[in-house]
Coordinates of C-alpha atoms and ligand atoms in Angstrom, one line a residue:
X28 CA 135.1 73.0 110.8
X29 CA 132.0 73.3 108.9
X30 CA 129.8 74.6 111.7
X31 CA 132.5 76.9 111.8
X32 CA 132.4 77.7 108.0
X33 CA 128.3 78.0 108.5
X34 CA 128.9 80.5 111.4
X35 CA 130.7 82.8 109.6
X36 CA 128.4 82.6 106.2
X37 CA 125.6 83.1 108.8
X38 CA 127.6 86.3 110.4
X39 CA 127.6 88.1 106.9
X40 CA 124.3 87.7 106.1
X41 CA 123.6 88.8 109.5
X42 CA 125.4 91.8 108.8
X43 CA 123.7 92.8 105.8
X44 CA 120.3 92.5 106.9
X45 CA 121.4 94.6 109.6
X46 CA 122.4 97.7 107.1
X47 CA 118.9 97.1 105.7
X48 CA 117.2 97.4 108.8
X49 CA 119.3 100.4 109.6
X50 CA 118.1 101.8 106.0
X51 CA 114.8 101.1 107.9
X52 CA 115.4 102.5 111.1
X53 CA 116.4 105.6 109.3
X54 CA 113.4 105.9 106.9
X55 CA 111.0 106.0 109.8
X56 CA 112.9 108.5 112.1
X57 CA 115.5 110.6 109.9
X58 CA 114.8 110.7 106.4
X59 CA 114.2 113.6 104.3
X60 CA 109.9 113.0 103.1
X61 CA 111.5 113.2 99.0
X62 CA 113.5 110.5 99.7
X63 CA 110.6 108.0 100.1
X64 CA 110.8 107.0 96.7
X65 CA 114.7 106.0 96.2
X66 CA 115.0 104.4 99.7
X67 CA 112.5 102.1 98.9
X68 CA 114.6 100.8 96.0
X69 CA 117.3 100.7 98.5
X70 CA 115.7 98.7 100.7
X71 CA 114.4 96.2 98.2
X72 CA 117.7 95.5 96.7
X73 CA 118.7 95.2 100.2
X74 CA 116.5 92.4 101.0
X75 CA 116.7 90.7 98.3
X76 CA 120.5 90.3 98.2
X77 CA 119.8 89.0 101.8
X78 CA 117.4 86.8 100.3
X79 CA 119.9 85.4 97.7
X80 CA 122.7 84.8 100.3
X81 CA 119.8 83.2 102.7
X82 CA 119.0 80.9 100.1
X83 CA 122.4 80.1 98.2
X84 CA 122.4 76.7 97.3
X85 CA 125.8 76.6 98.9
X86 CA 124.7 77.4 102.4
X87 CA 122.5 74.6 102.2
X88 CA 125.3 72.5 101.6
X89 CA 127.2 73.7 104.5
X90 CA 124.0 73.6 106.8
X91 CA 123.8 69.6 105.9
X92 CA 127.6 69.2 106.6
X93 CA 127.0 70.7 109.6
X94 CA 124.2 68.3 110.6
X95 CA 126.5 65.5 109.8
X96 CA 129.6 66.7 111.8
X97 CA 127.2 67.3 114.6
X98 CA 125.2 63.8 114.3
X99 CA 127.1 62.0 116.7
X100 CA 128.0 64.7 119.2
X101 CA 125.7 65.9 122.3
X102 CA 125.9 69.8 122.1
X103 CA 121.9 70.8 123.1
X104 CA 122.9 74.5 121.9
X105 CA 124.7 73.7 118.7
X106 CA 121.8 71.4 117.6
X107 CA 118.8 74.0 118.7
X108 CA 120.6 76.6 116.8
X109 CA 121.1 74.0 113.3
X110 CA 117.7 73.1 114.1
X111 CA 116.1 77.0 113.5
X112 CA 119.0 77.9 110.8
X113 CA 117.5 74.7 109.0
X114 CA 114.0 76.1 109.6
X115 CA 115.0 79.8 107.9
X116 CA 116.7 78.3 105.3
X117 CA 113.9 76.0 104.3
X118 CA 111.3 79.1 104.6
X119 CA 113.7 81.1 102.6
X120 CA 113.8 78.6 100.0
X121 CA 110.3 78.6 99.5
X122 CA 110.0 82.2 98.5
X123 CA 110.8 83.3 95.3
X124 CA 113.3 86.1 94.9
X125 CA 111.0 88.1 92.5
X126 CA 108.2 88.1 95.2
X127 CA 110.4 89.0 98.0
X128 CA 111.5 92.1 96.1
X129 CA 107.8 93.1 95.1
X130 CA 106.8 92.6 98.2
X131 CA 109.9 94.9 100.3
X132 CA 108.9 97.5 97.0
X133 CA 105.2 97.1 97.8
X134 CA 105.4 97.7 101.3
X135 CA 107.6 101.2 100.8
X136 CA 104.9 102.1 98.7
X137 CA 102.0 101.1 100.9
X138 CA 103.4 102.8 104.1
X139 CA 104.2 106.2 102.0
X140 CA 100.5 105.8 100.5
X141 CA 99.3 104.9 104.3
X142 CA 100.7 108.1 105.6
X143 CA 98.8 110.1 103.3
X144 CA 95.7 108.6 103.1
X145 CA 96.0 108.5 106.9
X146 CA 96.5 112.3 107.0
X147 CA 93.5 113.1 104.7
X148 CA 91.1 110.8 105.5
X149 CA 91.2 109.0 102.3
X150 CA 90.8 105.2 102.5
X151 CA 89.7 104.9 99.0
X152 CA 93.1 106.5 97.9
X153 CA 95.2 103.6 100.4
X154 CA 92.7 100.5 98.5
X155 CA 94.5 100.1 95.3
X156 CA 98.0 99.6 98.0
X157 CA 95.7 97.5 100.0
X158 CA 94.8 95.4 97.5
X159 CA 98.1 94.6 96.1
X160 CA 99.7 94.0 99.5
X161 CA 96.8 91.3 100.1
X162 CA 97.3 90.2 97.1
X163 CA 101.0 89.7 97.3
X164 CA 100.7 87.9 101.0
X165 CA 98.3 86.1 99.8
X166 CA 101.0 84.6 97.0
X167 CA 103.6 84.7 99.7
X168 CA 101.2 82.0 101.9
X169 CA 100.7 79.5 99.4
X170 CA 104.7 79.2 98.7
X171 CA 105.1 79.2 102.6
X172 CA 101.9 76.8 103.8
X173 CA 102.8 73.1 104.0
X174 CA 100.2 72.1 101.8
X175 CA 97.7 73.3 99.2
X176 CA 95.1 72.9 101.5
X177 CA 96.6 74.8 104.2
X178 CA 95.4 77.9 105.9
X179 CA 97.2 80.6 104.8
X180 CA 96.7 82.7 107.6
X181 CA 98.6 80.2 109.6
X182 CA 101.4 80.6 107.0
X183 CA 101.5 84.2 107.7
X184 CA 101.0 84.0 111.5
X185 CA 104.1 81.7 111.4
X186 CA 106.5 83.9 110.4
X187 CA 105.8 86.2 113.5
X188 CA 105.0 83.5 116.0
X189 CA 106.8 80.6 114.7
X190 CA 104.5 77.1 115.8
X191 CA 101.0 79.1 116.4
X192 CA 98.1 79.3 114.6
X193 CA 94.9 80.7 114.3
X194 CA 93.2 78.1 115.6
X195 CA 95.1 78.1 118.9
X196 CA 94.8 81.8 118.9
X197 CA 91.2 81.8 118.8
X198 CA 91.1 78.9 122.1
X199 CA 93.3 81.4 124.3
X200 CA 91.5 84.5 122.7
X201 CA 87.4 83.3 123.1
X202 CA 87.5 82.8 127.3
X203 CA 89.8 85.9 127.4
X204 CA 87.2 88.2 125.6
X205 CA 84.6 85.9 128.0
X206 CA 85.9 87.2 130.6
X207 CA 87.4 90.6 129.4
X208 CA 83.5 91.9 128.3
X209 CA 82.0 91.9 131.8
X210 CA 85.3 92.7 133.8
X211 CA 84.7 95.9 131.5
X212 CA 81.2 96.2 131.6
X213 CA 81.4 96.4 135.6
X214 CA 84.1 99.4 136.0
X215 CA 82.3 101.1 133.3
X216 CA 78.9 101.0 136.0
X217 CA 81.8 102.1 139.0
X218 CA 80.5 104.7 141.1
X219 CA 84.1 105.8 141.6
X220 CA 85.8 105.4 138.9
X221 CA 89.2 107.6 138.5
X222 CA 89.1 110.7 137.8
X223 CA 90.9 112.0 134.4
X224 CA 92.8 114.9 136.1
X225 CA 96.6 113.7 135.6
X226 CA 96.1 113.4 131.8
X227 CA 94.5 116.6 131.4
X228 CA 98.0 118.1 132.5
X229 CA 99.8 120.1 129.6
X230 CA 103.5 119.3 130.1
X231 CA 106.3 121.1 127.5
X232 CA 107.8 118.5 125.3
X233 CA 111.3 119.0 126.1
X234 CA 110.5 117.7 130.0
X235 CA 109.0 114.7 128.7
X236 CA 111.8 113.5 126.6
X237 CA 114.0 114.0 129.6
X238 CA 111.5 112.1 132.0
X239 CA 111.6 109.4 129.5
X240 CA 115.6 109.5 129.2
X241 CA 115.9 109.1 132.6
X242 CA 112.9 106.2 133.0
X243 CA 114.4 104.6 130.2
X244 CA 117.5 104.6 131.9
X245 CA 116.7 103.6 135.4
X246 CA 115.0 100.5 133.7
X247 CA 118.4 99.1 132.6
X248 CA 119.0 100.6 128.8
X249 CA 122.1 101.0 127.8
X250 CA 122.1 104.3 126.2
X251 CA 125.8 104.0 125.6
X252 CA 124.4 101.3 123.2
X253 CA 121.1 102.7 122.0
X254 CA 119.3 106.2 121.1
X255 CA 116.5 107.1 122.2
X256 CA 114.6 109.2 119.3
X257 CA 111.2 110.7 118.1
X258 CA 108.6 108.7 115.5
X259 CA 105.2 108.8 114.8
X260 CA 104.8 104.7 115.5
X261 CA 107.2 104.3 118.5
X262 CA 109.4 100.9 117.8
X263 CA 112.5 99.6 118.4
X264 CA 115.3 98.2 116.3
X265 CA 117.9 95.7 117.7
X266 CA 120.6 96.3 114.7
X267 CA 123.1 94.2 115.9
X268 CA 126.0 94.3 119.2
X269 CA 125.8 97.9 120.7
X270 CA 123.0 99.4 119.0
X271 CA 119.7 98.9 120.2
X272 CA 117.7 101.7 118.8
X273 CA 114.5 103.0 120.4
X274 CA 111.9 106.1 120.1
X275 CA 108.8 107.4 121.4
X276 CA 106.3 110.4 120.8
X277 CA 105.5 113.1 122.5
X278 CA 102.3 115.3 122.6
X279 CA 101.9 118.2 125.4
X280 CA 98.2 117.1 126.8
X281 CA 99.3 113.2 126.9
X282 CA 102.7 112.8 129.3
X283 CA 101.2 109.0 130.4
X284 CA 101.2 108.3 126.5
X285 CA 104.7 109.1 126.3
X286 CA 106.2 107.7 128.9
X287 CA 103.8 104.3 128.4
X288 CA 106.0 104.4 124.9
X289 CA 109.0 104.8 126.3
X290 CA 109.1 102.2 128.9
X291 CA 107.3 99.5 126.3
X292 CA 110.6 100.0 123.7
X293 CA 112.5 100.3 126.2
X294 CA 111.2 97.0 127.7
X295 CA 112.1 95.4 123.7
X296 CA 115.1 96.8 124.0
X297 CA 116.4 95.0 127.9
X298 CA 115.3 91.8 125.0
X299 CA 117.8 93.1 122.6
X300 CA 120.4 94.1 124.9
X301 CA 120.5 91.1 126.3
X302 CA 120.4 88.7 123.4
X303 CA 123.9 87.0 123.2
X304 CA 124.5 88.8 119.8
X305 CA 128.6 89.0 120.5
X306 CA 128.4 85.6 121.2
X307 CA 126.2 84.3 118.2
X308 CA 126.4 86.8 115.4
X309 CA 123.4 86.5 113.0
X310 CA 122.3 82.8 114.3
X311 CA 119.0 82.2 115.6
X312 CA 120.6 81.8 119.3
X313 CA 121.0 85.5 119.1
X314 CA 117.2 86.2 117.9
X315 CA 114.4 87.1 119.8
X316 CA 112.0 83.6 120.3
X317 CA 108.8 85.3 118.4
X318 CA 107.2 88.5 118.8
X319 CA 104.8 87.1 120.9
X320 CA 107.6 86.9 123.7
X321 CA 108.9 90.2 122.4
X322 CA 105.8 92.1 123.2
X323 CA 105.6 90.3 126.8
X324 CA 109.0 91.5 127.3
X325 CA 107.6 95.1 126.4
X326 CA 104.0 95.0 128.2
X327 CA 105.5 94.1 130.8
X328 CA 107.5 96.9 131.8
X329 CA 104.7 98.9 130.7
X330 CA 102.3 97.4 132.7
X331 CA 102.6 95.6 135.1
X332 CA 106.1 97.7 136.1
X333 CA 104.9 101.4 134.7
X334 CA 101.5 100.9 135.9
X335 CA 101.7 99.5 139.4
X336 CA 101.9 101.5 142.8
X337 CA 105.2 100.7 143.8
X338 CA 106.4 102.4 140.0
X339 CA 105.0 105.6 141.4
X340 CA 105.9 105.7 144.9
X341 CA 109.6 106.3 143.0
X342 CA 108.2 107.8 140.1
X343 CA 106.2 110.3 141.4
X344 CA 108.8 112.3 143.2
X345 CA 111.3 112.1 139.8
X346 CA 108.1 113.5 138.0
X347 CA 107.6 116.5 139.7
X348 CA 111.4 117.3 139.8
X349 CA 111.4 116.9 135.6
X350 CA 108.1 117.4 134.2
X351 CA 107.1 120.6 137.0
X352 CA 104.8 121.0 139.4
X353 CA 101.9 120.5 137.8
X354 CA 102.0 117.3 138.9
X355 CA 103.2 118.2 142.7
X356 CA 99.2 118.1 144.3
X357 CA 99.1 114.3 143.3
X358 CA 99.3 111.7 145.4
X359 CA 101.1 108.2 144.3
X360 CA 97.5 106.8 145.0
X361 CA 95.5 109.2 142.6
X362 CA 98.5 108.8 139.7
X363 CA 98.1 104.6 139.7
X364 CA 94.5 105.0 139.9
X365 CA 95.0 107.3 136.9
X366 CA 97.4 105.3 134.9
X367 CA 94.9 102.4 135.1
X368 CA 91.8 104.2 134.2
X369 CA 89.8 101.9 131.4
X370 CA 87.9 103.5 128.8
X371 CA 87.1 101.9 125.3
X372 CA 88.3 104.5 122.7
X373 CA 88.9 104.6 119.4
X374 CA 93.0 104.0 119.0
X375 CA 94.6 101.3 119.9
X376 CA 98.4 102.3 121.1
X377 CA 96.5 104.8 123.9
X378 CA 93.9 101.8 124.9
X379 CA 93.9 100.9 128.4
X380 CA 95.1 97.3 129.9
X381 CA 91.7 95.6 129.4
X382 CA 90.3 97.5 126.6
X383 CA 93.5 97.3 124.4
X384 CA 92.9 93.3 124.0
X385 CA 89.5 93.8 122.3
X386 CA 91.2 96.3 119.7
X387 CA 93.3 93.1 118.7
X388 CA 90.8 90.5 118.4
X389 CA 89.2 92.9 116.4
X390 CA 92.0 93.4 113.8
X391 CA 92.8 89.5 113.9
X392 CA 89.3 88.7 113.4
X393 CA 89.6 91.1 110.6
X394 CA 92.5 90.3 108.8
X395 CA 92.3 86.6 108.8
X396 CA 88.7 87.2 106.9
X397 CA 90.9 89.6 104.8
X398 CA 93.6 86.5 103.7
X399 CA 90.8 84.3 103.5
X400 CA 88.8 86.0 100.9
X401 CA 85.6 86.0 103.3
X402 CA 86.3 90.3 103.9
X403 CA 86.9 92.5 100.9
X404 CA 89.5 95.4 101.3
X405 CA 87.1 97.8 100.3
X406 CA 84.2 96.8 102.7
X407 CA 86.9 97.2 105.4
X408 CA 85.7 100.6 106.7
X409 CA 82.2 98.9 107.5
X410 CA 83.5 96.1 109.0
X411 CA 85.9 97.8 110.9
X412 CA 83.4 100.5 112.4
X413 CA 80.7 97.7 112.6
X414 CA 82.6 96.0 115.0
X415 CA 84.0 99.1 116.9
X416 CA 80.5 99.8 117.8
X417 CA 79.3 96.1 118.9
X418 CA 82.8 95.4 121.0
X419 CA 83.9 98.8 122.5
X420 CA 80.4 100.8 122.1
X421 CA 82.3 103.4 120.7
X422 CA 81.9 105.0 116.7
X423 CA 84.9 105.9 114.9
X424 CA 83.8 109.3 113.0
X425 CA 86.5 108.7 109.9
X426 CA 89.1 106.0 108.9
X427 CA 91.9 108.0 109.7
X428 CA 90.7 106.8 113.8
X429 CA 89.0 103.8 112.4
X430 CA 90.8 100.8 109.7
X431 CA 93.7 103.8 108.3
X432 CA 95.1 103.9 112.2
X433 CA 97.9 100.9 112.3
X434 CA 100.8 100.6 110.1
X435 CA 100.9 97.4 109.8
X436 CA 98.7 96.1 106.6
X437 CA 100.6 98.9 104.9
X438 CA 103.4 97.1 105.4
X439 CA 102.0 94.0 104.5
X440 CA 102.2 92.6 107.7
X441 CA 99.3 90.5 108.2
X442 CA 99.2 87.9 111.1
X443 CA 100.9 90.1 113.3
X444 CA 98.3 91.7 115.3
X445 CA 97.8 88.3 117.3
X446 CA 101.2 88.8 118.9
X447 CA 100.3 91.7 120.7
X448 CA 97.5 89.8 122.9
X449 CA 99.9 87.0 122.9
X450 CA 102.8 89.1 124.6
X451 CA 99.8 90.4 127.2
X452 CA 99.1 86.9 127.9
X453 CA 102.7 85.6 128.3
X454 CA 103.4 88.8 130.7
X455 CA 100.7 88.2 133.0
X456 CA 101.8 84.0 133.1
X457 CA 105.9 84.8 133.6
X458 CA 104.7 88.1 135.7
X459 CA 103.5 85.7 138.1
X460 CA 106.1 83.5 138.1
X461 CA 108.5 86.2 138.6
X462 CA 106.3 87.3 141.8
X463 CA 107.0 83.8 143.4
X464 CA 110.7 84.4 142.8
X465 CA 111.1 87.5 144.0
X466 CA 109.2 88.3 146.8
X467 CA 111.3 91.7 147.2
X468 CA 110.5 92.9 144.0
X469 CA 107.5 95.5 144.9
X470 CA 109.3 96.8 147.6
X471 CA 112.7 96.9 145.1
X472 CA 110.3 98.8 142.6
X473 CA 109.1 101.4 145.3
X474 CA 112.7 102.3 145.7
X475 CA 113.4 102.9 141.9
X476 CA 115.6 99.4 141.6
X477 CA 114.6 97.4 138.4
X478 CA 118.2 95.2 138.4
X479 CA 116.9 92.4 140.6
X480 CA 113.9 91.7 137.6
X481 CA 116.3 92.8 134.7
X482 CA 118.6 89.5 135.9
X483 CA 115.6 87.6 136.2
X484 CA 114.7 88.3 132.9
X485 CA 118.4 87.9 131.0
X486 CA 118.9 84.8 133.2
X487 CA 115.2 82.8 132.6
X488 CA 114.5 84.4 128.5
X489 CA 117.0 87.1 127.3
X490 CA 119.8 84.6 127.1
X491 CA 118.7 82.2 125.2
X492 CA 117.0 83.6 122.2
X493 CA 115.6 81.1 119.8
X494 CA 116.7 78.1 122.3
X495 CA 113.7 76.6 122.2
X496 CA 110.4 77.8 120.6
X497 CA 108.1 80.5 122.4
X498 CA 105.5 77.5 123.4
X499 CA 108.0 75.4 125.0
X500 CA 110.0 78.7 126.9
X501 CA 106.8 79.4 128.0
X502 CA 106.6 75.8 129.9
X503 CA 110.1 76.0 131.4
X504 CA 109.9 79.5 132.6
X505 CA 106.6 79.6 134.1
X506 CA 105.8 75.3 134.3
X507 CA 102.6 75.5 132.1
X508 CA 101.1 76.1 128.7
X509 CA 100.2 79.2 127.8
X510 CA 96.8 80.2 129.6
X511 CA 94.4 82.7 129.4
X512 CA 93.5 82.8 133.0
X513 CA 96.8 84.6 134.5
X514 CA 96.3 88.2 132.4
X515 CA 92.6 87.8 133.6
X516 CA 93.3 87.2 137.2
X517 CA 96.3 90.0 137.1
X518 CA 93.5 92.6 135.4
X519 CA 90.6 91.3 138.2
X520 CA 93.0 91.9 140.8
X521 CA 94.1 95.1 140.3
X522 CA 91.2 97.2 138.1
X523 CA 88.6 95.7 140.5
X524 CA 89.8 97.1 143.6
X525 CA 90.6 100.3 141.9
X526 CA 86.8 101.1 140.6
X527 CA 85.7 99.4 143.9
X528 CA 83.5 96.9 142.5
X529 CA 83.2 93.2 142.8
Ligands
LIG29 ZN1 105.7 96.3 121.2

């Protein structure tokens, strides 16, 4: 009876979060620009009546009763999900109401600020937002760290990839970039390296959304439970049972960007739509085991499904009958070897495979310095361009392309760059798991069928959501602790032969 009595408390506050995150969903894509002001008063009341529901002394209560009934019984699920609904409920506790307001109020404002200052090229006029949003994390660390003389980074990092820190970061993340460096170095001295026709193509908007409605849906999304719309940061938002939002941008001269969009949220959304959320409403069984996971879910179809050869050998055709014949004199060869060109650059979201993982240790470098008071938010710009120049040789000519490009410290979001490599590092490890179990599977992706993976998926992560934490699913899926060697063997093996170097 009381895990019953929990459920249902859990299902309510499950349900209001949802309507803020739909307040959310619909500040980023619909939203009338005047609005910016009042929604984020919506959104803060919002989340801080889920707050005060999430941290009612009474749910505590019920949450203990629970662990009693459930002492002497053996139910592995019932006890993993009391396990994490004790772990939110503890978190929760520690923050103060007050701060979790300011800081939902703080981040409206720093994302409206962001936008501008993004637009004009006006860093000094995003500091002052900045500053406060450090400042505010900052406070929101010490409540969360374990002790005063934790790292609060780690408490930060937490909340995105529940049992990392930044010292196990930096062990996978120092032989990657090891490795990552020269790997680069060597295609960039390729006598043959591939040749930039396919992106120079112009292709009408209108054709791309459809290209990307029809990818999206050959992947496995349900668009009977999802919408597939237009942002300027493509995301996606799992609301709750049957809605599974996505979107994606669209620019004329860039067609790979867009579709390279499209199929990452659409590879967080197979995640979504396939967490038991009818089953489990608003318990951690139904919630996705850390971003880190998350973003494997969504690099993978990305990569190593968007930008493999077998992809194209189906793709290529479905291209030409959607986006035109422009792209009718390519062969599937000269389209992979396109979609897999590396190139440092200056943005992140349009960096290649191998050069996108420098753009993150970069910002995680960055922003830990940032929350450990070693970095001032003004001499950010330096930094930033400082080390755009040493890691990628490349100089960013204004903010707006340099430290103003990400939304995320706008938001106050710090410690969730990390998760991106983490989710490229995970892909790679389960990728070549899923290659042992299903040896079809290239063959199955030449012919346009993606079910066969999508099964794999929902059968060996999808289902179980916050069974067990990312570290551990990481061990039963794929037998091992997370490694940095699989992502560099998977880039080796594929960008080598493609530049034809050694
Ligand atoms: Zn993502």
């Amino acid at each position: 009876m009381s895990y019953e009595a929990l459920t249902s408390r859990l299902r309510e506050i499950g349900t209001l979060h949802s309507v803020q995150r739909l307040l959310g969903w619909d500040q980023e894509v619909m939203m009338p620009p005047a609005a910016a002001r009042f929604r984020g008063e919506e959104i803060a009341l919002l989340a801080s009546l889920v707050h005060e529901k999430a941290t009612d002394p009474a749910l505590g209560d019920l949450i203990e009763a629970a662990e009693d009934a459930l002492r002497n019984e053996e139910d592995e699920l019932r006890s993993a999900n009391l396990r994490e609904i004790r772990r939110d409920y503890e978190k929760a506790r520690k923050l103060p109401r007050e701060l979790v307001a300011e800081l939902s109020l703080a981040g409206s404002e720093g994302l409206e600020a962001w936008r501008e200052a993004r637009k004009s090229n006006d860093f000094p006029g995003f500091l002052p937002f900045l500053e406060r949003l450090l400042d505010l994390s900052r406070r929101k660390a010490e409540h969360l760290a374990p002790s005063s003389d934790a790292d609060l980074y780690d408490a930060l990092l937490d909340e995105y990839e529940p049992g990392m820190t930044g010292g196990r970061v930096e062990t996978l993340f120092r032989p990657l970039r090891e490795a990552l460096v020269p790997l680069i170095a060597r295609l960039a001295d390729s006598e043959h390296p591939p040749p930039n026709t396919v992106h120079e193509l112009r292709i009408p908007v209108p054709e791309q959304v459809r290209f990307s409605r029809r990818v999206a849906g050959r992947l496995g999304y349900d668009f009977q439970a999802g919408r597939l719309d237009t942002s300027t940061h493509p995301f996606t938002e799992g609301l709750g049972p049957g809605d599974t939002r996505i979107t994606s941008r669209y620019q004329d001269h860039h067609f790979a960007d867009a579709l390279g969009s499209t199929m990452h949220e659409a590879g967080h959304a197979l995640y979504e739509q396939g967490l038991p959320k009818e089953e489990y409403p608003g318990q951690p069984l139904s919630e996705a085991a850390g971003l880190g996971i998350h973003e494997s879910q969504s690099r993978m179809w990305e990569n190593q499904v968007g930008r493999s050869r077998e992809f194209w050998v189906w793709a290529l055709p479905v291209a030409v009958e959607i986006l035109g014949e422009a792209l009718a004199p390519f062969t599937v060869d000269e389209i992979y070897r396109a979609m897999n060109r590396v190139e440092p650059s200056l943005i992140r979201v349009e960096a290649d495979e191998a050069t996108y993982n420098l753009h993150i240790m970069l910002r995680f470098d960055l922003e830990r310095a940032l929350i450990a008071g070693d970095l001032l938010p003004a001499d950010l710009p330096a930094a930033w361009n400082e080390r755009m120049r040493s890691d990628l040789g490349v100089d960013p000519p204004d903010d707006a392309r340099g430290c103003l490009q990400d939304i995320h410290w706008s938001m106050g979001a710090f410690g969730y760059f990390p998760t991106y490599t983490l989710g490229n590092l995970y892909a790679a490890q389960i990728w070549e798991t899923i290659l042992q179990d299903l040896p079809d599977l290239p063959s199955e992706m030449s012919r346009g069928e993606f079910g066969g993976l999508l099964a794999w998926l929902r059968e060996k992560i999808h289902r179980h959501g916050r069974r067990w934490p990312a570290a551990e699913l990481c061990r039963k899926v794929t037998g091992r602790p997370l490694d940095f060697e699989p992502l560099v063997k998977y880039l080796e093996g594929k960008l080598a032969p493609i530049y034809g170097v050694k």
